Coordinates of C-alpha atoms in Angstrom, one line a residue:
X1 CA -37.8 -8.2 -3.5
X2 CA -35.2 -6.4 -2.5
X3 CA -34.2 -5.3 1.3
X4 CA -32.8 -2.0 1.4
X5 CA -31.1 -0.4 4.3
X6 CA -29.3 2.8 5.3
X7 CA -27.9 3.3 8.8
X8 CA -28.8 7.6 9.1
X9 CA -29.5 8.6 12.6
X10 CA -29.1 12.0 12.0
X11 CA -31.7 13.3 9.5
X12 CA -35.4 12.8 10.8
X13 CA -36.8 11.5 7.4
X14 CA -35.2 9.2 5.0
X15 CA -37.0 8.1 1.8
X16 CA -35.5 5.8 -1.0
X17 CA -35.7 6.6 -4.7
X18 CA -35.4 3.5 -7.0
X19 CA -35.2 4.1 -10.7
X20 CA -37.2 7.7 -10.1
X21 CA -39.8 6.2 -7.9
X22 CA -40.2 7.2 -4.1
X23 CA -40.5 4.6 -1.2
X24 CA -41.3 5.0 2.5
X25 CA -38.5 3.6 4.8
X26 CA -39.3 2.4 8.6
X27 CA -37.1 3.5 11.2
X28 CA -35.5 1.4 14.1
X29 CA -34.7 2.5 17.2
X30 CA -30.6 1.9 16.5
X31 CA -30.8 4.6 13.5
X32 CA -31.2 2.1 10.8
X33 CA -34.1 2.8 8.0
X34 CA -35.2 -0.4 6.0
X35 CA -37.5 -1.1 3.3
X36 CA -38.1 -4.3 1.0
X37 CA -39.0 -2.8 -2.5
X38 CA -40.1 -5.0 -5.8
X39 CA -36.4 -3.4 -8.0
X40 CA -34.8 -4.7 -10.9
X41 CA -31.5 -6.5 -10.6
X42 CA -29.5 -3.2 -12.1
X43 CA -31.5 -0.7 -10.7
X44 CA -30.4 2.5 -9.9
X45 CA -31.1 3.8 -6.3
X46 CA -30.4 6.7 -3.6
X47 CA -31.4 8.3 -0.7
X48 CA -33.4 11.5 -0.1
X49 CA -32.9 13.1 3.5
X50 CA -35.4 15.0 5.4
X51 CA -36.8 17.7 2.5
X52 CA -33.9 18.1 0.7
X53 CA -34.7 16.7 -3.0
X54 CA -31.0 15.9 -3.9
X55 CA -30.7 11.9 -4.1
X56 CA -27.4 10.8 -2.1
X57 CA -25.7 7.8 -3.0
X58 CA -25.9 4.6 -0.6
X59 CA -22.8 4.7 2.2
X60 CA -22.8 0.8 1.2
X61 CA -23.0 1.3 -2.6
X62 CA -21.9 -1.5 -4.2
X63 CA -21.6 0.5 -7.3
X64 CA -21.2 3.7 -8.6
X65 CA -21.6 3.8 -12.4
X66 CA -21.9 7.5 -13.0
X67 CA -19.4 8.4 -10.4
X68 CA -19.4 9.3 -6.8
X69 CA -21.8 12.2 -7.2
X70 CA -24.8 10.0 -8.1
X71 CA -26.9 7.5 -7.9
X72 CA -25.7 4.0 -6.8
X73 CA -26.8 0.7 -8.5
X74 CA -27.6 -2.7 -7.3
X75 CA -25.0 -5.2 -7.8
X76 CA -24.9 -8.8 -6.7
X77 CA -21.4 -10.3 -5.9
X78 CA -22.9 -13.7 -5.8
X79 CA -23.4 -13.5 -9.6
X80 CA -19.9 -13.6 -10.4
X81 CA -18.1 -15.7 -12.5
X82 CA -15.2 -17.4 -10.6
X83 CA -13.0 -19.9 -11.4
X84 CA -10.4 -19.7 -8.6
X85 CA -12.2 -22.4 -6.3
X86 CA -8.9 -24.4 -5.7
X87 CA -7.2 -21.3 -4.6
X88 CA -5.4 -22.2 -1.4
X89 CA -4.4 -18.7 -0.7
X90 CA -0.8 -18.1 1.0
X91 CA 0.9 -16.2 3.9
X92 CA 2.6 -13.3 2.8
X93 CA 5.5 -14.0 5.3
X94 CA 8.8 -13.5 3.4
X95 CA 7.0 -13.0 -0.3
X96 CA 7.9 -10.7 -2.9
X97 CA 5.1 -8.2 -3.0
X98 CA 4.8 -5.8 -6.2
X99 CA 2.8 -2.3 -5.5
X100 CA 0.9 -1.1 -8.3
X101 CA -1.2 2.1 -9.3
X102 CA -3.8 0.5 -11.7
X103 CA -4.1 3.9 -13.5
X104 CA -0.9 4.2 -14.7
X105 CA 0.6 0.4 -14.7
X106 CA -0.8 0.1 -18.2
X107 CA -1.6 2.8 -21.1
X108 CA -5.2 1.9 -20.7
X109 CA -5.0 1.8 -16.8
X110 CA -7.9 -0.8 -16.5
X111 CA -8.0 -4.3 -14.5
X112 CA -8.3 -5.7 -17.8
X113 CA -5.3 -4.1 -19.4
X114 CA -3.4 -5.0 -16.2
X115 CA -4.2 -8.8 -16.3
X116 CA -2.2 -8.7 -19.4
X117 CA 1.0 -8.0 -17.4
X118 CA 0.5 -10.7 -14.9
X119 CA 2.4 -13.3 -16.8
X120 CA 5.5 -10.6 -16.6
X121 CA 4.9 -10.5 -13.0
X122 CA 4.8 -14.4 -12.7
X123 CA 8.3 -14.6 -14.5
X124 CA 9.9 -12.2 -12.6
X125 CA 9.1 -14.1 -9.6
X126 CA 6.4 -12.1 -7.7
X127 CA 4.1 -13.6 -5.3
X128 CA 1.6 -10.8 -4.4
X129 CA -0.1 -8.1 -6.0
X130 CA -0.7 -4.7 -4.2
X131 CA -3.1 -2.7 -5.4
X132 CA -3.3 1.0 -4.6
X133 CA -6.9 1.7 -3.7
X134 CA -9.4 1.1 -5.9
X135 CA -12.2 2.3 -4.3
X136 CA -14.3 5.1 -5.5
X137 CA -13.3 8.6 -5.6
X138 CA -14.1 11.8 -7.3
X139 CA -12.8 12.2 -11.2
X140 CA -11.3 10.1 -13.4
X141 CA -8.2 9.4 -12.4
X142 CA -6.3 9.8 -9.1
X143 CA -4.2 8.1 -6.3
X144 CA -7.3 6.5 -4.7
X145 CA -6.6 7.7 -1.1
X146 CA -9.4 10.6 -1.4
X147 CA -12.0 7.8 -1.8
X148 CA -15.5 8.6 -0.3
X149 CA -17.6 5.2 -1.2
X150 CA -15.3 2.5 0.6
X151 CA -17.4 -0.1 -0.4
X152 CA -17.8 0.5 -4.5
X153 CA -15.1 -0.4 -6.8
X154 CA -13.8 2.9 -9.0
X155 CA -15.8 2.6 -12.3
X156 CA -13.1 4.0 -14.8
X157 CA -11.0 0.9 -13.5
X158 CA -13.5 -1.7 -14.5
X159 CA -15.9 -1.3 -11.4
X160 CA -16.5 -4.5 -9.5
X161 CA -16.9 -6.9 -12.3
X162 CA -13.4 -5.9 -13.5
X163 CA -12.1 -6.4 -10.1
X164 CA -13.5 -9.7 -10.1
X165 CA -11.9 -10.8 -13.1
X166 CA -8.6 -9.1 -12.1
X167 CA -8.3 -11.4 -8.6
X168 CA -9.3 -14.3 -10.5
X169 CA -6.8 -14.0 -13.2
X170 CA -4.0 -13.6 -10.5
X171 CA -5.2 -16.4 -8.5
X172 CA -5.1 -18.8 -11.8
X173 CA -1.6 -17.8 -11.9
X174 CA -0.5 -18.6 -8.4
X175 CA -0.6 -14.5 -7.6
X176 CA -1.9 -13.4 -4.5
X177 CA -4.1 -10.0 -3.9
X178 CA -3.1 -7.2 -1.6
X179 CA -5.8 -4.0 -1.6
X180 CA -4.9 -0.7 -0.2
X181 CA -7.5 0.3 2.2
X182 CA -8.0 3.9 3.3
X183 CA -9.8 3.9 6.8
X184 CA -8.1 7.3 8.4
X185 CA -10.4 10.1 6.5
X186 CA -12.3 10.6 3.5
X187 CA -11.9 12.6 0.4
X188 CA -13.0 16.1 -0.1
X189 CA -15.3 15.6 -3.0
X190 CA -18.5 13.4 -3.0
X191 CA -18.2 12.8 0.9
X192 CA -22.1 12.7 1.7
X193 CA -21.5 10.3 4.8
X194 CA -21.6 13.0 7.5
X195 CA -25.4 14.1 6.5
X196 CA -26.7 10.4 7.3
X197 CA -24.7 10.1 10.5
X198 CA -21.6 10.8 12.9
X199 CA -18.9 9.5 10.9
X200 CA -16.5 12.1 11.7
X201 CA -14.7 12.7 15.0
X202 CA -13.6 15.6 16.8
X203 CA -10.2 14.9 16.0
X204 CA -8.0 15.5 12.8
X205 CA -5.3 14.6 10.8
X206 CA -3.0 16.0 7.7
X207 CA -5.6 15.0 5.4
X208 CA -8.7 16.2 6.9
X209 CA -11.3 15.5 9.8
X210 CA -10.7 12.1 11.2
X211 CA -13.0 9.1 11.5
X212 CA -15.4 8.7 14.3
X213 CA -14.3 5.3 15.9
X214 CA -14.2 6.3 19.5
X215 CA -16.6 9.1 20.1
X216 CA -20.4 9.0 20.8
X217 CA -22.2 6.8 18.3
X218 CA -19.1 5.2 17.0
X219 CA -19.8 1.8 17.3
X220 CA -21.8 1.6 14.0
X221 CA -18.9 3.9 12.2
X222 CA -16.7 1.0 13.3
X223 CA -19.0 -1.9 12.0
X224 CA -18.8 0.1 8.6
X225 CA -15.1 0.2 8.4
X226 CA -14.6 -3.4 9.7
X227 CA -17.6 -4.6 7.2
X228 CA -15.8 -3.0 4.2
X229 CA -12.5 -4.7 5.1
X230 CA -13.9 -7.9 5.0
X231 CA -15.9 -7.4 1.9
X232 CA -12.7 -6.9 0.0
X233 CA -11.4 -10.3 1.4
X234 CA -15.2 -12.3 1.1
X235 CA -16.8 -10.7 -2.2
X236 CA -13.7 -10.1 -4.2
X237 CA -11.6 -12.9 -2.9
X238 CA -8.4 -10.4 -1.8
X239 CA -5.9 -12.0 0.2
X240 CA -5.3 -9.7 2.4
X241 CA -5.5 -5.4 2.8
X242 CA -2.8 -2.9 3.1
X243 CA -4.2 -0.4 5.9
X244 CA -3.4 3.2 5.1
X245 CA -2.0 5.4 7.8
X246 CA -3.2 3.3 10.9
X247 CA -1.2 6.0 13.1
X248 CA -3.8 8.4 11.9
X249 CA -6.8 6.4 13.3
X250 CA -7.5 8.0 16.8
X251 CA -8.9 5.1 18.9
X252 CA -9.5 5.6 22.9
X253 CA -11.3 2.7 23.5
X254 CA -9.9 -0.3 25.6
X255 CA -9.9 -2.9 22.1
X256 CA -8.5 -1.0 19.6
X257 CA -10.0 -1.2 16.2
X258 CA -6.9 -2.8 14.3
X259 CA -7.1 -5.6 17.3
X260 CA -10.8 -5.7 16.5
X261 CA -10.3 -6.1 12.5
X262 CA -7.6 -8.4 13.1
X263 CA -9.7 -10.7 15.4
X264 CA -12.5 -10.6 12.8
X265 CA -10.2 -10.9 9.6
X266 CA -8.8 -14.4 11.6
X267 CA -12.6 -15.5 11.8
X268 CA -13.3 -15.0 8.2
X269 CA -9.8 -16.6 7.4
X270 CA -11.3 -19.8 9.2
X271 CA -14.3 -19.4 7.3
X272 CA -12.9 -19.2 3.7
X273 CA -10.1 -22.0 4.7
X274 CA -7.3 -19.8 3.5
X275 CA -4.8 -17.1 4.8
X276 CA -5.7 -13.4 5.1
X277 CA -3.2 -10.8 6.1
X278 CA -3.3 -7.6 7.4
X279 CA -0.4 -5.1 6.5
X280 CA -0.2 -1.6 8.7
X281 CA 1.4 1.1 7.5
X282 CA 2.6 3.1 10.5
X283 CA 5.2 5.8 11.7
X284 CA 5.2 5.1 15.1
X285 CA 7.7 2.1 15.2
X286 CA 5.0 0.3 17.6
X287 CA 5.8 -3.4 18.2
X288 CA 2.2 -3.8 19.3
X289 CA 0.8 -4.0 15.9
X290 CA 2.8 -7.0 14.6
X291 CA 2.9 -8.7 18.3
X292 CA 0.4 -11.7 18.7
X293 CA -2.9 -11.0 20.7
X294 CA -1.9 -13.5 23.0
X295 CA 1.1 -11.7 23.8
X296 CA -1.0 -8.4 24.3
X297 CA -0.4 -7.0 20.5
X298 CA -2.9 -6.4 17.7
X299 CA -2.2 -9.4 15.8
X300 CA -1.4 -7.7 12.4
X301 CA 0.4 -9.9 9.8
X302 CA 2.9 -7.4 9.2
X303 CA 3.8 -3.9 8.5
X304 CA 5.7 -1.4 6.5
X305 CA 9.2 -0.3 7.7
X306 CA 10.1 3.1 6.5
X307 CA 13.2 2.8 8.7
X308 CA 14.8 0.4 6.6
X309 CA 14.0 1.9 3.7
X310 CA 15.4 5.6 5.2
X311 CA 18.4 3.9 6.0
X312 CA 19.2 1.9 2.7
X313 CA 18.1 4.9 0.5
X314 CA 20.3 7.6 2.6
X315 CA 23.4 5.2 2.6
X316 CA 23.1 4.5 -1.0
X317 CA 22.2 8.1 -2.2
X318 CA 23.6 10.5 0.2
X319 CA 20.3 12.3 0.6
X320 CA 19.9 13.7 4.3
X321 CA 17.1 16.3 4.3
X322 CA 14.0 16.4 6.0
X323 CA 13.2 12.9 7.8
X324 CA 16.3 11.5 6.3
X325 CA 18.5 13.6 8.7
X326 CA 19.0 10.7 11.4
X327 CA 19.9 8.2 8.6
X328 CA 22.8 7.7 6.5
X329 CA 25.9 6.1 7.9
X330 CA 26.7 2.6 7.3
X331 CA 26.3 2.1 11.2
X332 CA 22.6 3.4 11.0
X333 CA 22.0 0.8 7.9
X334 CA 23.7 -2.0 10.1
X335 CA 21.7 -1.4 13.0
X336 CA 18.4 -0.9 11.1
X337 CA 19.0 -4.2 9.1
X338 CA 19.4 -6.0 12.0
X339 CA 16.8 -4.5 14.1
X340 CA 14.1 -3.7 11.9
X341 CA 13.7 -0.3 13.4
X342 CA 16.3 2.5 13.9
X343 CA 14.2 5.0 16.2
X344 CA 13.2 2.5 19.0
X345 CA 12.7 4.9 21.9
X346 CA 15.2 7.2 20.8
X347 CA 15.6 10.4 20.0
X348 CA 14.5 11.7 16.4
X349 CA 15.7 15.0 15.4
X350 CA 13.0 15.2 12.7
X351 CA 10.4 14.9 15.4
X352 CA 12.2 16.8 18.2
X353 CA 11.4 14.0 20.7
X354 CA 12.1 10.1 21.5
X355 CA 10.3 8.0 18.8
X356 CA 9.3 4.2 18.7
X357 CA 9.9 1.1 20.7
X358 CA 12.1 -1.9 20.3
X359 CA 11.1 -4.9 18.2
X360 CA 11.7 -8.2 20.2
X361 CA 13.9 -9.8 17.3
X362 CA 13.9 -12.9 19.8
X363 CA 10.3 -13.8 19.3
X364 CA 9.2 -11.3 15.9
X365 CA 10.0 -12.9 12.9
X366 CA 11.7 -10.4 10.4
X367 CA 9.1 -11.4 7.9
X368 CA 6.5 -9.2 9.9
X369 CA 8.3 -6.3 8.4
X370 CA 8.6 -5.2 4.9
X371 CA 11.3 -3.8 3.2
X372 CA 11.4 -1.8 0.1
X373 CA 13.7 0.5 -2.0
X374 CA 10.8 2.8 -2.8
X375 CA 6.8 2.9 -2.6
X376 CA 4.6 5.1 -4.1
X377 CA 4.8 7.4 -1.4
X378 CA 8.8 7.6 -1.1
X379 CA 8.6 8.6 -5.1
X380 CA 4.9 10.5 -5.8
X381 CA 5.6 12.6 -2.7
X382 CA 8.8 13.9 -3.9
X383 CA 8.6 17.6 -5.5
X384 CA 8.9 16.4 -9.2
X385 CA 7.9 12.7 -8.7
X386 CA 11.6 11.1 -9.6
X387 CA 12.3 7.7 -9.0
X388 CA 15.3 6.6 -7.3
X389 CA 16.8 5.8 -10.9
X390 CA 16.3 9.3 -12.0
X391 CA 19.5 10.1 -9.7
X392 CA 21.2 6.9 -8.8
X393 CA 23.4 4.9 -11.1
X394 CA 22.4 1.4 -11.9
X395 CA 24.9 -0.2 -9.7
X396 CA 23.6 1.8 -7.0
X397 CA 20.3 0.8 -7.8
X398 CA 21.4 -3.2 -7.5
X399 CA 22.9 -2.5 -4.5
X400 CA 19.4 -1.1 -2.8
X401 CA 17.6 -4.4 -4.7
X402 CA 20.1 -6.8 -2.7
X403 CA 19.9 -5.0 0.8
X404 CA 15.9 -5.5 0.2
X405 CA 15.9 -9.0 -1.6
X406 CA 18.5 -10.6 0.0
X407 CA 17.3 -9.6 3.6
X408 CA 15.4 -11.5 6.2
X409 CA 12.5 -9.2 5.7
X410 CA 9.2 -9.7 3.7
X411 CA 10.0 -7.6 0.4
X412 CA 8.1 -5.2 -1.8
X413 CA 8.5 -3.7 -4.9
X414 CA 7.2 -0.6 -6.8
X415 CA 6.1 -0.7 -10.1
X416 CA 8.8 -0.4 -12.8
X417 CA 11.8 -0.2 -10.4
X418 CA 13.2 -3.6 -11.6
X419 CA 13.8 -2.1 -14.8
X420 CA 14.7 1.5 -13.4
X421 CA 11.6 2.8 -15.2
X422 CA 12.7 6.2 -16.7
X423 CA 8.8 7.4 -16.1
X424 CA 8.3 9.7 -13.1
X425 CA 5.6 8.7 -10.6
X426 CA 3.8 12.5 -9.9
X427 CA 0.9 13.6 -7.4
X428 CA -2.3 13.5 -10.1
X429 CA -5.9 14.3 -9.1
X430 CA -8.8 15.3 -11.6
X431 CA -11.3 16.7 -9.1
X432 CA -14.5 18.2 -11.0
X433 CA -15.2 21.4 -9.0
X434 CA -12.9 24.1 -10.0
X435 CA -12.0 25.2 -6.3
X436 CA -10.9 22.3 -5.1
X437 CA -9.0 21.6 -8.2
X438 CA -7.2 25.1 -7.9
X439 CA -6.6 24.6 -4.1
X440 CA -5.0 21.4 -4.9
X441 CA -2.6 22.6 -7.3
X442 CA -1.8 25.6 -5.6
X443 CA -1.4 23.9 -2.0
X444 CA 1.1 21.5 -3.9
X445 CA 3.1 24.3 -5.1
X446 CA 2.9 26.0 -1.8
X447 CA 3.8 23.1 0.0
X448 CA 7.4 22.5 -1.7
X449 CA 7.9 26.3 -2.4
X450 CA 8.5 26.2 1.6
X451 CA 11.1 24.0 1.0
X452 CA 13.0 25.8 -1.5
X453 CA 11.8 24.3 -4.8
X454 CA 10.8 27.0 -7.6
X455 CA 6.7 26.8 -7.3
X456 CA 6.6 26.8 -11.3
X457 CA 8.7 23.6 -11.2
X458 CA 6.2 21.6 -9.5
X459 CA 3.9 19.6 -11.7
X460 CA 0.3 20.7 -11.8
X461 CA -2.0 17.8 -10.0
X462 CA -4.9 18.5 -12.1
X463 CA -2.9 18.7 -15.6
X464 CA -3.9 15.6 -17.4
X465 CA -0.5 15.3 -18.6
X466 CA 1.0 14.8 -14.9
X467 CA -0.9 11.8 -15.2
X468 CA 0.1 10.8 -18.3
X469 CA 3.5 11.1 -17.7
X470 CA 3.4 8.8 -14.9
X471 CA 2.4 5.7 -17.0
X472 CA 4.8 2.9 -17.4
X473 CA 6.8 2.8 -20.6
X474 CA 6.5 -0.9 -21.2
X475 CA 8.9 -0.7 -24.2
X476 CA 12.0 0.0 -22.0
X477 CA 12.0 -3.3 -20.1
X478 CA 14.1 -5.3 -22.7
X479 CA 16.2 -2.2 -23.7
X480 CA 19.9 -1.9 -22.8
X481 CA 20.6 -1.2 -19.4
X482 CA 16.8 -1.8 -18.0
X483 CA 17.0 -5.1 -19.4
X484 CA 20.2 -5.7 -17.4
X485 CA 18.7 -4.6 -14.2
X486 CA 15.7 -6.6 -14.7
X487 CA 17.3 -9.5 -15.1
X488 CA 19.5 -8.8 -11.9
X489 CA 16.0 -8.3 -10.1
X490 CA 14.6 -11.5 -11.4
X491 CA 17.6 -13.6 -10.6
X492 CA 17.9 -12.0 -7.3
X493 CA 14.4 -12.8 -6.1
X494 CA 14.4 -16.7 -7.9
X495 CA 17.6 -16.8 -5.6
X496 CA 15.7 -15.7 -2.6
X497 CA 13.0 -17.9 -3.5
X498 CA 15.1 -21.2 -3.7
X499 CA 17.7 -21.0 -1.2
X500 CA 17.1 -22.0 2.5
X501 CA 19.3 -19.7 4.2
X502 CA 17.9 -16.7 2.8
X503 CA 14.4 -17.9 4.0
X504 CA 15.6 -17.6 7.5
X505 CA 13.3 -15.4 9.1
X506 CA 15.1 -14.5 12.2
X507 CA 17.4 -11.5 12.6
X508 CA 19.3 -12.7 15.2
X509 CA 20.8 -15.3 12.9
X510 CA 22.0 -12.6 10.3
X511 CA 25.6 -10.7 11.0
X512 CA 26.0 -7.4 9.4
X513 CA 29.7 -6.2 8.9
X514 CA 30.8 -2.8 7.5
X515 CA 33.8 -0.1 7.0
X516 CA 32.4 3.2 7.1
X517 CA 35.4 5.0 5.7
X518 CA 35.8 2.4 2.8
X519 CA 31.8 2.3 2.3
X520 CA 31.2 -1.3 2.1
X521 CA 28.7 -3.4 3.9
X522 CA 28.1 -7.4 4.1
X523 CA 25.0 -9.3 5.1
X524 CA 26.0 -12.6 6.4
X525 CA 23.1 -15.0 6.0
X526 CA 23.8 -18.5 6.8
X527 CA 26.6 -19.6 3.8
X528 CA 25.6 -16.6 2.0
X529 CA 27.6 -13.3 2.4
X530 CA 25.8 -10.3 0.2
X531 CA 28.7 -7.7 -0.1
X532 CA 28.2 -4.5 -1.4
X533 CA 30.1 -1.7 -2.0
X534 CA 28.3 1.8 -1.6
X535 CA 31.6 4.1 -2.6
X536 CA 32.7 5.2 -5.9
X537 CA 36.0 3.6 -5.5
X538 CA 37.2 -0.2 -5.8
X539 CA 37.5 -1.8 -2.2
X540 CA 38.6 -5.3 -0.9
X541 CA 35.9 -7.0 1.5
X542 CA 36.7 -9.8 4.0
X543 CA 34.7 -12.4 2.4
X544 CA 35.2 -14.9 0.2
X545 CA 33.4 -17.8 -1.7
X546 CA 31.6 -19.0 -4.9
X547 CA 29.9 -15.8 -6.7
X548 CA 26.4 -16.8 -7.8
X549 CA 25.2 -13.3 -8.6
X550 CA 26.6 -9.9 -9.0
X551 CA 26.4 -6.6 -10.4
X552 CA 29.9 -5.6 -11.3
X553 CA 33.2 -7.8 -11.8
X554 CA 33.9 -9.0 -8.6
X555 CA 37.5 -10.7 -8.0
X556 CA 37.9 -13.3 -5.2
X557 CA 40.9 -14.9 -3.7
X558 CA 41.4 -17.0 -0.7
X559 CA 40.8 -13.8 2.1
X560 CA 39.1 -11.1 -0.1
X561 CA 36.6 -10.4 -2.8
X562 CA 37.5 -7.2 -4.6
X563 CA 34.5 -4.7 -5.8
X564 CA 34.2 -2.3 -8.0
X565 CA 32.6 1.0 -7.3
X566 CA 28.9 1.0 -6.8
X567 CA 28.7 -3.2 -7.1
X568 CA 27.2 -6.0 -5.3
X569 CA 28.3 -9.7 -5.3
X570 CA 26.2 -12.5 -3.6
X571 CA 28.8 -15.2 -2.3
X572 CA 28.1 -18.9 -1.5
X573 CA 30.7 -19.0 1.5
X574 CA 30.3 -22.4 3.0

C-alpha cells in the first residue's frame, strides 16, 4: 500500500486519481487529506479538487515525466544506487565554486552529458559545482527560476535519476554539489498551488506575488519550503543550497524562515555526518545573514557579495551605468576588498537612500562572502547576454580573476569565464502558452528600450536560437588565447589552494595599496603581493620579490616591479 497525503485546506472536496482510478480521501482538521492505496511503484497520479475534472499534479510531486501541467509519478529515493557512502563532505569556506546552467553547459544539456565534463573541472581545481535551478518548470528549456513544482527535478535534464547519477559522479571525484533553490516566488505557468492552499501572500516582488511565510495559515507553507530544501540535501545528497534572492522573502515573524532553515540544516548535517552549506543571495548587505545564531544572526554559511563584483568590474571595465554608479574608483575597490561591503550604512545613489550595515571583519571571516568576476545574473541580465570577455582584453580578464581568486573570499566562477568563452549567456525561455510567450518577449524588449536600447537588438527569449547561442563551445578551451587564459586560471587556483598565506580568511590581515592616477592596486597577503595594473600604460609599483605567476612580462628590481598595461603579477615578497 502507498500512502498519499496532500495539504489542501481550500477545497471542500479532494479526491485522488491513480492511473485513471479515483479514490476518496479523508480530511484531517489541519487541512491534510490522506489515503492508503494499492498503487504500482511508478504509478501516475494527481488530485481532483471539488467538482473540477482536471487532474492536478501533487504539490510535493517527486517526478513530472510529462511536464508541470500533467500527472505526477511515484518515485522512491530509497531505490537509488548510490556509491558515495564514503563521501565525507566538505565546508565551502575558502573553496572555489563553479556555477553552471545545465542546459547550456554541454550540447546535450543533460546531467549525463555534464558528467563527461567533471574531470575537466577537477583538473581546473574546482571544489564545488553549483547548479542553477533544476526543479521542474514549464517548457523544455529556461533558466529555471520560474519553477512551480519545487520538489521534482526538471525532466529534460534527466529527472531525479539523472540528478542522482550526477551528484554521485561528482562525489566520486571529490567535487561537492550545491543546488540553486528559489523560494521567493513561483513561475507563471503550471502554478496550481494557490488552488490547494494559501501559498501566496499579500506581498509582492519583482517576479510576481510573494510566498506566504508570515500571513495567516503560513506554518504549512514554511514547512513546504523547508521540507523541499532538506529534500535536496537528504534525498539527492546535495552538499548545500544557494538561496535565490532572500531579500524577497517577506517574513515578519519572530523567527525568520532563514534562521529556521539554517537551524534545521545544521540538524540534518549532524544526522548525515557531513557538512551542509546555505549560501544566500541578498542585496541588503545585512551581516545578520552570516552571523552565527548564538550572536544574534541567522547562521547561514555564506552569502553572495555583489559589492565585490561591482567594485572589481567597474574599476577594470569603466562601466558606470545603473547600480554601478557608486563604484569605479580604486579607492572604492580597495575599501570593498578590505571590508566585504561597500555600502555599509552609506548612501546609495541607485537606491536614493542609505543602504547596508558594516560587517564585523574581526569576528566574521572573509570566507563567509562569495566573490566573483561574473555570475549568471551579471551576464544574462545584460541586454545582449554579453560576457566580460566580449568587451575586455585578456589582460583585464586576468586582473579580475586575480582579484577574486587571490582574495581571502570564497571564490566562484561562472561557466566558461576561465577560457573567455565567446558564447553569450542570454535570457531564454520556452513557455508553451502563446500569450505568456509573447508577453515575455515584449516585456524583455520594453525593459531595455527604456534604457536606450533598440528593441530590435534584444534577443527574443522564446526564440530557440537564443537558447542555442548560449551553449558553451568546448572546442575553444584549448585554442589560442582561450587556452592561455585557461592555464592562468588553473595556475591561480592551484596557487590559492597550496599557499597558506592565501588561505588566511581574515580581512584585517590584508593590506591594500593603490594609486588612483597611475591605475594600479596591490593586495598584500602575508608574503604575497598581488600587483595589478588596470591602466593601458606601463607603471612601476612599490612591490618586489619572486614572480610566481603573471599575465604579461613583469620586470622586477630591488625597489619596484614594472608592469605593462592591463597585466598582473603575483610575487612572493618575503
